[in-house]
PDB file of C-alpha atoms in Angstrom:
ATOM      1  CA  MET A  16     199.438  21.220  -5.092  1.00  0.00           C
ATOM      2  CA  ARG A  17     202.791  19.747  -6.211  1.00  0.00           C
ATOM      3  CA  PHE A  18     203.910  19.062  -9.711  1.00  0.00           C
ATOM      4  CA  VAL A  19     206.054  16.121 -10.827  1.00  0.00           C
ATOM      5  CA  CYS A  20     208.827  16.475 -13.326  1.00  0.00           C
ATOM      6  CA  ALA A  21     210.125  13.499 -15.275  1.00  0.00           C
ATOM      7  CA  GLY A  22     213.897  13.131 -15.068  1.00  0.00           C
ATOM      8  CA  ASP A  23     214.264  11.791 -18.623  1.00  0.00           C
ATOM      9  CA  ALA A  24     211.378  13.606 -20.263  1.00  0.00           C
ATOM     10  CA  SER A  25     209.760  16.988 -20.071  1.00  0.00           C
ATOM     11  CA  GLU A  26     206.554  15.669 -18.683  1.00  0.00           C
ATOM     12  CA  LEU A  27     204.998  17.607 -15.772  1.00  0.00           C
ATOM     13  CA  ALA A  28     201.899  16.307 -14.064  1.00  0.00           C
ATOM     14  CA  PRO A  29     200.037  17.331 -10.879  1.00  0.00           C
ATOM     15  CA  ALA A  30     200.624  14.946  -7.972  1.00  0.00           C
ATOM     16  CA  GLY A  31     197.665  13.560  -6.144  1.00  0.00           C
ATOM     17  CA  ASP A  32     193.975  13.677  -6.927  1.00  0.00           C
ATOM     18  CA  ARG A  33     193.379  15.588 -10.152  1.00  0.00           C
ATOM     19  CA  GLY A  34     189.642  15.190  -9.875  1.00  0.00           C
ATOM     20  CA  ALA A  35     189.412  17.544  -6.928  1.00  0.00           C
ATOM     21  CA  LEU A  36     189.858  20.777  -8.830  1.00  0.00           C
ATOM     22  CA  PRO A  37     186.838  23.195  -8.873  1.00  0.00           C
ATOM     23  CA  PRO A  38     185.434  24.284 -12.275  1.00  0.00           C
ATOM     24  CA  ALA A  39     187.237  27.639 -12.193  1.00  0.00           C
ATOM     25  CA  ALA A  40     190.488  25.805 -12.487  1.00  0.00           C
ATOM     26  CA  ALA A  41     189.575  23.140 -14.871  1.00  0.00           C
ATOM     27  CA  GLY A  42     192.175  24.409 -17.324  1.00  0.00           C
ATOM     28  CA  LEU A  43     194.830  23.452 -14.836  1.00  0.00           C
ATOM     29  CA  GLN A  44     194.260  19.810 -15.640  1.00  0.00           C
ATOM     30  CA  ARG A  45     195.704  20.209 -19.131  1.00  0.00           C
ATOM     31  CA  VAL A  46     199.147  19.053 -18.169  1.00  0.00           C
ATOM     32  CA  ILE A  47     200.508  16.850 -20.886  1.00  0.00           C
ATOM     33  CA  GLN A  48     203.882  15.554 -21.951  1.00  0.00           C
ATOM     34  CA  GLY A  49     205.940  18.171 -23.799  1.00  0.00           C
ATOM     35  CA  ARG A  50     204.272  21.143 -22.031  1.00  0.00           C
ATOM     36  CA  GLY A  51     205.778  23.195 -19.274  1.00  0.00           C
ATOM     37  CA  LEU A  52     204.628  23.870 -15.747  1.00  0.00           C
ATOM     38  CA  PHE A  53     203.528  27.433 -16.464  1.00  0.00           C
ATOM     39  CA  ALA A  54     201.656  26.533 -19.616  1.00  0.00           C
ATOM     40  CA  SER A  55     199.424  24.306 -17.572  1.00  0.00           C
ATOM     41  CA  LEU A  56     198.598  27.202 -15.317  1.00  0.00           C
ATOM     42  CA  SER A  57     197.693  29.672 -17.967  1.00  0.00           C
ATOM     43  CA  ALA A  58     194.049  28.727 -17.954  1.00  0.00           C
ATOM     44  CA  ALA A  59     193.575  29.850 -14.428  1.00  0.00           C
ATOM     45  CA  VAL A  60     191.159  32.785 -14.037  1.00  0.00           C
ATOM     46  CA  SER A  61     193.063  36.055 -13.751  1.00  0.00           C
ATOM     47  CA  GLY A  62     192.998  37.426 -10.223  1.00  0.00           C
ATOM     48  CA  SER A  63     191.721  34.165  -8.873  1.00  0.00           C
ATOM     49  CA  PRO A  64     193.410  32.332  -5.954  1.00  0.00           C
ATOM     50  CA  PHE A  65     194.652  29.803  -8.484  1.00  0.00           C
ATOM     51  CA  ALA A  66     197.172  32.398  -9.757  1.00  0.00           C
ATOM     52  CA  SER A  67     199.378  31.433  -6.794  1.00  0.00           C
ATOM     53  CA  LEU A  68     199.723  27.934  -8.258  1.00  0.00           C
ATOM     54  CA  ALA A  69     202.444  29.246 -10.585  1.00  0.00           C
ATOM     55  CA  ALA A  70     204.678  28.708  -7.614  1.00  0.00           C
ATOM     56  CA  ALA A  71     203.713  25.110  -6.977  1.00  0.00           C
ATOM     57  CA  ALA A  72     206.386  22.801  -5.838  1.00  0.00           C
ATOM     58  CA  VAL A  73     207.997  20.510  -8.427  1.00  0.00           C
ATOM     59  CA  THR A  74     209.286  16.927  -7.910  1.00  0.00           C
ATOM     60  CA  GLU A  75     212.068  15.710 -10.197  1.00  0.00           C
ATOM     61  CA  ARG A  76     210.768  12.245 -10.958  1.00  0.00           C
ATOM     62  CA  ARG A  77     213.972  10.383 -11.738  1.00  0.00           C
ATOM     63  CA  THR A  78     215.481  11.179  -8.389  1.00  0.00           C
ATOM     64  CA  ASN A  79     212.318  11.914  -6.432  1.00  0.00           C
ATOM     65  CA  THR A  80     213.804  15.271  -5.379  1.00  0.00           C
ATOM     66  CA  SER A  81     211.287  18.008  -4.428  1.00  0.00           C
ATOM     67  CA  PHE A  82     212.046  21.569  -5.253  1.00  0.00           C
ATOM     68  CA  PRO A  83     209.928  24.482  -3.820  1.00  0.00           C
ATOM     69  CA  GLY A  84     207.984  26.562  -6.342  1.00  0.00           C
ATOM     70  CA  GLU A  85     209.715  29.744  -5.066  1.00  0.00           C
ATOM     71  CA  LEU A  86     212.998  30.231  -3.272  1.00  0.00           C
ATOM     72  CA  GLU A  87     212.235  29.654   0.336  1.00  0.00           C
ATOM     73  CA  HIS A  88     214.001  32.776   1.708  1.00  0.00           C
ATOM     74  CA  CYS A  89     211.664  35.073  -0.193  1.00  0.00           C
ATOM     75  CA  ALA A  90     208.630  33.011  -0.886  1.00  0.00           C
ATOM     76  CA  GLY A  91     205.403  35.037  -1.261  1.00  0.00           C
ATOM     77  CA  LYS A  92     207.346  38.343  -1.777  1.00  0.00           C
ATOM     78  CA  LYS A  93     207.369  40.476  -4.887  1.00  0.00           C
ATOM     79  CA  GLY A  94     210.277  39.533  -7.194  1.00  0.00           C
ATOM     80  CA  CYS A  95     210.995  36.179  -5.627  1.00  0.00           C
ATOM     81  CA  PRO A  96     212.498  33.828  -8.173  1.00  0.00           C
ATOM     82  CA  VAL A  97     210.172  30.974  -9.151  1.00  0.00           C
ATOM     83  CA  ILE A  98     211.037  27.496 -10.606  1.00  0.00           C
ATOM     84  CA  THR A  99     211.206  27.079 -14.369  1.00  0.00           C
ATOM     85  CA  GLY A 100     211.914  23.434 -14.507  1.00  0.00           C
ATOM     86  CA  ALA A 101     213.995  20.582 -13.131  1.00  0.00           C
ATOM     87  CA  GLY A 102     215.953  17.529 -14.189  1.00  0.00           C
ATOM     88  CA  ALA A 103     218.680  15.133 -13.235  1.00  0.00           C
ATOM     89  CA  ARG A 104     222.404  14.943 -13.999  1.00  0.00           C
ATOM     90  CA  THR A 105     223.435  11.348 -14.687  1.00  0.00           C
ATOM     91  CA  LYS A 106     226.707   9.636 -15.381  1.00  0.00           C
ATOM     92  CA  ARG A 107     227.574   6.127 -16.508  1.00  0.00           C
ATOM     93  CA  ILE A 108     229.907   4.459 -14.136  1.00  0.00           C
ATOM     94  CA  ALA A 109     231.897   1.327 -15.081  1.00  0.00           C
ATOM     95  CA  GLY A 110     230.073  -1.815 -13.916  1.00  0.00           C
ATOM     96  CA  LEU A 111     226.958   0.216 -13.018  1.00  0.00           C
ATOM     97  CA  LYS A 112     224.034   1.558 -14.857  1.00  0.00           C
ATOM     98  CA  ASN A 113     223.514   5.357 -15.137  1.00  0.00           C
ATOM     99  CA  LEU A 114     224.148   6.917 -11.816  1.00  0.00           C
ATOM    100  CA  ASP A 115     221.923   9.819 -10.761  1.00  0.00           C
ATOM    101  CA  ILE A 116     224.562  12.248  -9.455  1.00  0.00           C
ATOM    102  CA  TYR A 117     222.277  15.235  -8.587  1.00  0.00           C
ATOM    103  CA  ALA A 118     218.974  16.886  -9.296  1.00  0.00           C
ATOM    104  CA  LEU A 119     218.884  20.516 -10.469  1.00  0.00           C
ATOM    105  CA  ALA A 120     216.354  23.298 -10.914  1.00  0.00           C
ATOM    106  CA  LEU A 121     216.591  26.843 -12.279  1.00  0.00           C
ATOM    107  CA  TYR A 122     214.723  29.710 -10.780  1.00  0.00           C
ATOM    108  CA  VAL A 123     214.173  33.167 -12.329  1.00  0.00           C
ATOM    109  CA  ASP A 124     212.515  36.412 -11.233  1.00  0.00           C
ATOM    110  CA  PRO A 125     209.335  35.996 -13.320  1.00  0.00           C
ATOM    111  CA  ALA A 126     208.443  39.760 -13.720  1.00  0.00           C
ATOM    112  CA  ALA A 127     211.952  40.746 -14.609  1.00  0.00           C
ATOM    113  CA  ALA A 128     212.289  37.859 -17.101  1.00  0.00           C
ATOM    114  CA  ARG A 129     209.009  38.789 -18.777  1.00  0.00           C
ATOM    115  CA  SER A 130     209.884  42.483 -18.922  1.00  0.00           C
ATOM    116  CA  VAL A 131     213.326  41.927 -20.493  1.00  0.00           C
ATOM    117  CA  LEU A 132     212.594  38.892 -22.750  1.00  0.00           C
ATOM    118  CA  GLN A 133     208.925  39.198 -23.822  1.00  0.00           C
ATOM    119  CA  PRO A 134     209.612  42.079 -26.320  1.00  0.00           C
ATOM    120  CA  LYS A 135     212.238  40.022 -28.029  1.00  0.00           C
ATOM    121  CA  PHE A 136     209.988  37.026 -28.659  1.00  0.00           C
ATOM    122  CA  ARG A 137     206.487  38.315 -29.430  1.00  0.00           C
ATOM    123  CA  GLY A 138     204.510  36.187 -31.797  1.00  0.00           C
ATOM    124  CA  VAL A 139     206.515  33.036 -31.024  1.00  0.00           C
ATOM    125  CA  SER A 140     204.700  29.911 -29.691  1.00  0.00           C
ATOM    126  CA  ALA A 141     205.771  28.640 -26.241  1.00  0.00           C
ATOM    127  CA  GLU A 142     206.762  25.322 -27.853  1.00  0.00           C
ATOM    128  CA  GLY A 143     208.930  26.967 -30.460  1.00  0.00           C
ATOM    129  CA  LEU A 144     210.457  29.386 -27.988  1.00  0.00           C
ATOM    130  CA  ALA A 145     211.431  26.491 -25.605  1.00  0.00           C
ATOM    131  CA  ARG A 146     213.440  25.005 -28.408  1.00  0.00           C
ATOM    132  CA  ASP A 147     215.179  28.248 -29.443  1.00  0.00           C
ATOM    133  CA  GLN A 148     218.681  28.688 -28.123  1.00  0.00           C
ATOM    134  CA  ALA A 149     218.170  32.430 -28.430  1.00  0.00           C
ATOM    135  CA  LEU A 150     215.953  32.240 -25.380  1.00  0.00           C
ATOM    136  CA  TYR A 151     218.629  30.828 -23.182  1.00  0.00           C
ATOM    137  CA  ASP A 152     221.304  33.179 -24.629  1.00  0.00           C
ATOM    138  CA  GLU A 153     219.157  36.221 -23.882  1.00  0.00           C
ATOM    139  CA  LEU A 154     218.525  35.048 -20.389  1.00  0.00           C
ATOM    140  CA  LEU A 155     222.224  34.654 -19.781  1.00  0.00           C
ATOM    141  CA  ALA A 156     222.853  38.131 -21.099  1.00  0.00           C
ATOM    142  CA  ALA A 157     220.154  39.686 -18.935  1.00  0.00           C
ATOM    143  CA  ASP A 158     221.996  41.060 -15.850  1.00  0.00           C
ATOM    144  CA  SER A 159     218.789  42.526 -14.411  1.00  0.00           C
ATOM    145  CA  VAL A 160     217.020  39.136 -14.183  1.00  0.00           C
ATOM    146  CA  GLU A 161     217.956  37.200 -10.993  1.00  0.00           C
ATOM    147  CA  LYS A 162     218.716  33.611 -11.813  1.00  0.00           C
ATOM    148  CA  THR A 163     219.333  30.882  -9.241  1.00  0.00           C
ATOM    149  CA  LEU A 164     220.545  27.334  -9.896  1.00  0.00           C
ATOM    150  CA  LYS A 165     219.791  24.823  -7.163  1.00  0.00           C
ATOM    151  CA  ILE A 166     221.533  21.485  -7.058  1.00  0.00           C
ATOM    152  CA  VAL A 167     220.742  18.618  -4.642  1.00  0.00           C
ATOM    153  CA  ILE A 168     223.175  15.690  -4.436  1.00  0.00           C
ATOM    154  CA  THR A 169     221.351  12.479  -4.881  1.00  0.00           C
ATOM    155  CA  SER A 170     224.021   9.878  -4.537  1.00  0.00           C
ATOM    156  CA  LYS A 171     226.281   9.003  -1.687  1.00  0.00           C
ATOM    157  CA  LEU A 172     229.009   8.172  -4.211  1.00  0.00           C
ATOM    158  CA  VAL A 173     229.456  11.823  -5.223  1.00  0.00           C
ATOM    159  CA  LYS A 174     232.584  13.329  -3.743  1.00  0.00           C
ATOM    160  CA  GLN A 175     233.748  16.948  -3.514  1.00  0.00           C
ATOM    161  CA  ARG A 176     236.738  16.384  -5.769  1.00  0.00           C
ATOM    162  CA  ALA A 177     234.769  14.684  -8.583  1.00  0.00           C
ATOM    163  CA  PHE A 178     232.060  17.215  -8.505  1.00  0.00           C
ATOM    164  CA  LEU A 179     234.476  20.227  -8.756  1.00  0.00           C
ATOM    165  CA  ASP A 180     236.535  18.455 -11.398  1.00  0.00           C
ATOM    166  CA  ALA A 181     233.484  18.007 -13.578  1.00  0.00           C
ATOM    167  CA  LEU A 182     232.580  21.651 -13.184  1.00  0.00           C
ATOM    168  CA  GLU A 183     236.187  22.782 -13.853  1.00  0.00           C
ATOM    169  CA  GLU A 184     236.323  20.830 -17.001  1.00  0.00           C
ATOM    170  CA  ARG A 185     233.485  22.951 -18.382  1.00  0.00           C
ATOM    171  CA  LEU A 186     234.354  26.313 -16.709  1.00  0.00           C
ATOM    172  CA  GLU A 187     238.144  26.404 -17.511  1.00  0.00           C
ATOM    173  CA  PRO A 188     237.957  26.916 -21.319  1.00  0.00           C
ATOM    174  CA  PRO A 189     235.744  29.986 -21.380  1.00  0.00           C
ATOM    175  CA  LEU A 190     237.379  31.457 -18.364  1.00  0.00           C
ATOM    176  CA  LYS A 191     240.837  30.837 -19.801  1.00  0.00           C
ATOM    177  CA  GLN A 192     239.835  32.515 -23.001  1.00  0.00           C
ATOM    178  CA  ALA A 193     238.431  35.458 -20.999  1.00  0.00           C
ATOM    179  CA  GLY A 194     241.612  35.677 -18.935  1.00  0.00           C
ATOM    180  CA  GLU A 195     239.553  35.036 -15.739  1.00  0.00           C
ATOM    181  CA  LEU A 196     241.116  31.813 -14.398  1.00  0.00           C
ATOM    182  CA  ALA A 197     241.626  33.535 -10.961  1.00  0.00           C
ATOM    183  CA  ALA A 198     237.821  33.530 -10.635  1.00  0.00           C
ATOM    184  CA  LEU A 199     237.832  29.772 -11.195  1.00  0.00           C
ATOM    185  CA  GLU A 200     240.320  29.334  -8.297  1.00  0.00           C
ATOM    186  CA  ALA A 201     238.199  31.469  -5.993  1.00  0.00           C
ATOM    187  CA  PHE A 202     235.095  29.543  -7.058  1.00  0.00           C
ATOM    188  CA  LYS A 203     236.629  26.167  -6.135  1.00  0.00           C
ATOM    189  CA  ARG A 204     237.945  27.518  -2.761  1.00  0.00           C
ATOM    190  CA  GLN A 205     234.317  28.070  -1.694  1.00  0.00           C
ATOM    191  CA  PHE A 206     234.003  24.317  -1.400  1.00  0.00           C
ATOM    192  CA  ASP A 207     236.873  23.803   0.926  1.00  0.00           C
ATOM    193  CA  ASN A 208     235.776  21.159   3.522  1.00  0.00           C
ATOM    194  CA  ALA A 209     232.224  21.090   2.150  1.00  0.00           C
ATOM    195  CA  PRO A 210     230.435  17.995   3.524  1.00  0.00           C
ATOM    196  CA  PHE A 211     229.338  16.343   0.383  1.00  0.00           C
ATOM    197  CA  ARG A 212     226.669  13.715   0.993  1.00  0.00           C
ATOM    198  CA  LYS A 213     223.286  12.622  -0.241  1.00  0.00           C
ATOM    199  CA  GLY A 214     220.899  15.476   0.193  1.00  0.00           C
ATOM    200  CA  PHE A 215     223.597  18.169   0.227  1.00  0.00           C
ATOM    201  CA  GLU A 216     222.246  21.392  -1.301  1.00  0.00           C
ATOM    202  CA  ILE A 217     224.191  23.869  -3.436  1.00  0.00           C
ATOM    203  CA  MET A 218     222.745  27.178  -4.631  1.00  0.00           C
ATOM    204  CA  PHE A 219     224.218  29.671  -7.131  1.00  0.00           C
ATOM    205  CA  ASP A 220     222.458  33.001  -7.255  1.00  0.00           C
ATOM    206  CA  TRP A 221     223.391  35.374 -10.089  1.00  0.00           C
ATOM    207  CA  THR A 222     222.221  38.943 -10.062  1.00  0.00           C
ATOM    208  CA  GLY A 223     224.135  41.577 -11.971  1.00  0.00           C
ATOM    209  CA  PRO A 224     227.757  40.825 -11.974  1.00  0.00           C
ATOM    210  CA  LYS A 225     227.708  38.862  -8.655  1.00  0.00           C
ATOM    211  CA  LEU A 226     227.638  35.167  -8.241  1.00  0.00           C
ATOM    212  CA  VAL A 227     226.618  34.133  -4.648  1.00  0.00           C
ATOM    213  CA  THR A 228     227.241  30.568  -3.518  1.00  0.00           C
ATOM    214  CA  LYS A 229     225.368  28.899  -0.646  1.00  0.00           C
ATOM    215  CA  LEU A 230     226.072  25.406   0.755  1.00  0.00           C
ATOM    216  CA  ASP A 231     223.210  23.878   2.773  1.00  0.00           C
ATOM    217  CA  GLY A 232     221.715  27.307   3.098  1.00  0.00           C
ATOM    218  CA  LYS A 233     224.833  29.089   4.301  1.00  0.00           C
ATOM    219  CA  GLN A 234     226.550  31.709   2.101  1.00  0.00           C
ATOM    220  CA  VAL A 235     230.166  30.782   1.590  1.00  0.00           C
ATOM    221  CA  GLY A 236     231.127  33.276  -1.077  1.00  0.00           C
ATOM    222  CA  ALA A 237     230.188  35.990  -3.542  1.00  0.00           C
ATOM    223  CA  ILE A 238     232.314  36.547  -6.665  1.00  0.00           C
ATOM    224  CA  ALA A 239     231.746  39.603  -8.906  1.00  0.00           C
ATOM    225  CA  ASN A 240     232.581  38.082 -12.190  1.00  0.00           C
ATOM    226  CA  ARG A 241     230.049  37.870 -15.086  1.00  0.00           C
ATOM    227  CA  GLN A 242     232.125  35.487 -17.114  1.00  0.00           C
ATOM    228  CA  LEU A 243     232.137  33.008 -14.283  1.00  0.00           C
ATOM    229  CA  ALA A 244     228.423  33.214 -13.679  1.00  0.00           C
ATOM    230  CA  ARG A 245     227.631  32.979 -17.353  1.00  0.00           C
ATOM    231  CA  ALA A 246     229.900  30.001 -17.868  1.00  0.00           C
ATOM    232  CA  LEU A 247     228.381  28.226 -14.890  1.00  0.00           C
ATOM    233  CA  LEU A 248     224.794  28.499 -16.165  1.00  0.00           C
ATOM    234  CA  ASP A 249     225.932  27.781 -19.718  1.00  0.00           C
ATOM    235  CA  ILE A 250     226.743  24.226 -18.460  1.00  0.00           C
ATOM    236  CA  TYR A 251     222.997  23.669 -18.037  1.00  0.00           C
ATOM    237  CA  ILE A 252     221.214  25.874 -20.554  1.00  0.00           C
ATOM    238  CA  GLY A 253     223.950  26.304 -23.181  1.00  0.00           C
ATOM    239  CA  ARG A 254     224.271  24.510 -26.507  1.00  0.00           C
ATOM    240  CA  ASP A 255     225.869  21.398 -24.874  1.00  0.00           C
ATOM    241  CA  PRO A 256     223.843  20.991 -21.655  1.00  0.00           C
ATOM    242  CA  ALA A 257     225.013  18.614 -18.883  1.00  0.00           C
ATOM    243  CA  SER A 258     221.379  17.315 -18.761  1.00  0.00           C
ATOM    244  CA  ARG A 259     219.339  17.698 -21.907  1.00  0.00           C
ATOM    245  CA  PRO A 260     216.139  16.668 -20.188  1.00  0.00           C
ATOM    246  CA  ALA A 261     216.674  19.298 -17.409  1.00  0.00           C
ATOM    247  CA  LYS A 262     217.275  21.988 -20.219  1.00  0.00           C
ATOM    248  CA  GLU A 263     214.093  20.966 -21.954  1.00  0.00           C
ATOM    249  CA  SER A 264     212.091  21.189 -18.763  1.00  0.00           C
ATOM    250  CA  ILE A 265     213.660  24.559 -17.882  1.00  0.00           C
ATOM    251  CA  GLY A 266     212.970  25.814 -21.416  1.00  0.00           C
ATOM    252  CA  GLN A 267     209.257  24.988 -21.308  1.00  0.00           C
ATOM    253  CA  GLY A 268     208.761  26.650 -17.957  1.00  0.00           C
ATOM    254  CA  LEU A 269     210.887  29.734 -18.969  1.00  0.00           C
ATOM    255  CA  ALA A 270     208.982  30.140 -22.248  1.00  0.00           C
ATOM    256  CA  ASP A 271     205.678  30.039 -20.479  1.00  0.00           C
ATOM    257  CA  ILE A 272     206.783  32.775 -18.026  1.00  0.00           C
ATOM    258  CA  VAL A 273     208.203  34.917 -20.824  1.00  0.00           C
ATOM    259  CA  LEU A 274     205.020  34.681 -22.914  1.00  0.00           C
ATOM    260  CA  GLY A 275     202.578  34.669 -20.105  1.00  0.00           C
TER     261      GLY A 275
END
């Protein structure tokens, strides 16, 4: 089963024939606008084969970009990060409508996220938690929770320089304040000669102090700098997100994982 994520809303809906689900999984059909992927799976019978549906693939609807439910290099293994939500980064270009620059998704280790974050948010509803900036701040502060940001370029007009300039604009202020501008330079060097094109994949994996960068599946660098890693993810789940619909989708999925 695949799930579809709207680029301009937080709606998630199963793709394909919804009527084919057996009675034991009837609760899985309760996927409505404003609810996260994992909330829709909570009605599955504990211990049933439907528990694996928590790792269902997600399609970002605006760009029609498909993201696997789990990171592919560890799919099916304990502790493998699972998708929380997805969205699209858009930009208005002179003479054009909004250009879909890239699709993005955030993955987290579900067991670690639940272990670290659930005690902090007991008694809070999933809907309320998804709107609480404290959830995102606690995730950013949780070194023991593996977090992976996956980006897929969705326009042939996106060039390496423009992509890095946009990231640098957001990364430089916090890194300058922390006295860590050398980390920013090392970060940008990882993209030397990167073949930007439609479909180009970028992954940032943050565990502990280390931020690992992969381009089209190949590791190109690992920088041990918490400030850099935090500033990078803050672009997408901080108080001023690059894509608010993406943050909303991520928040819904993350809240459901934490409270599940």
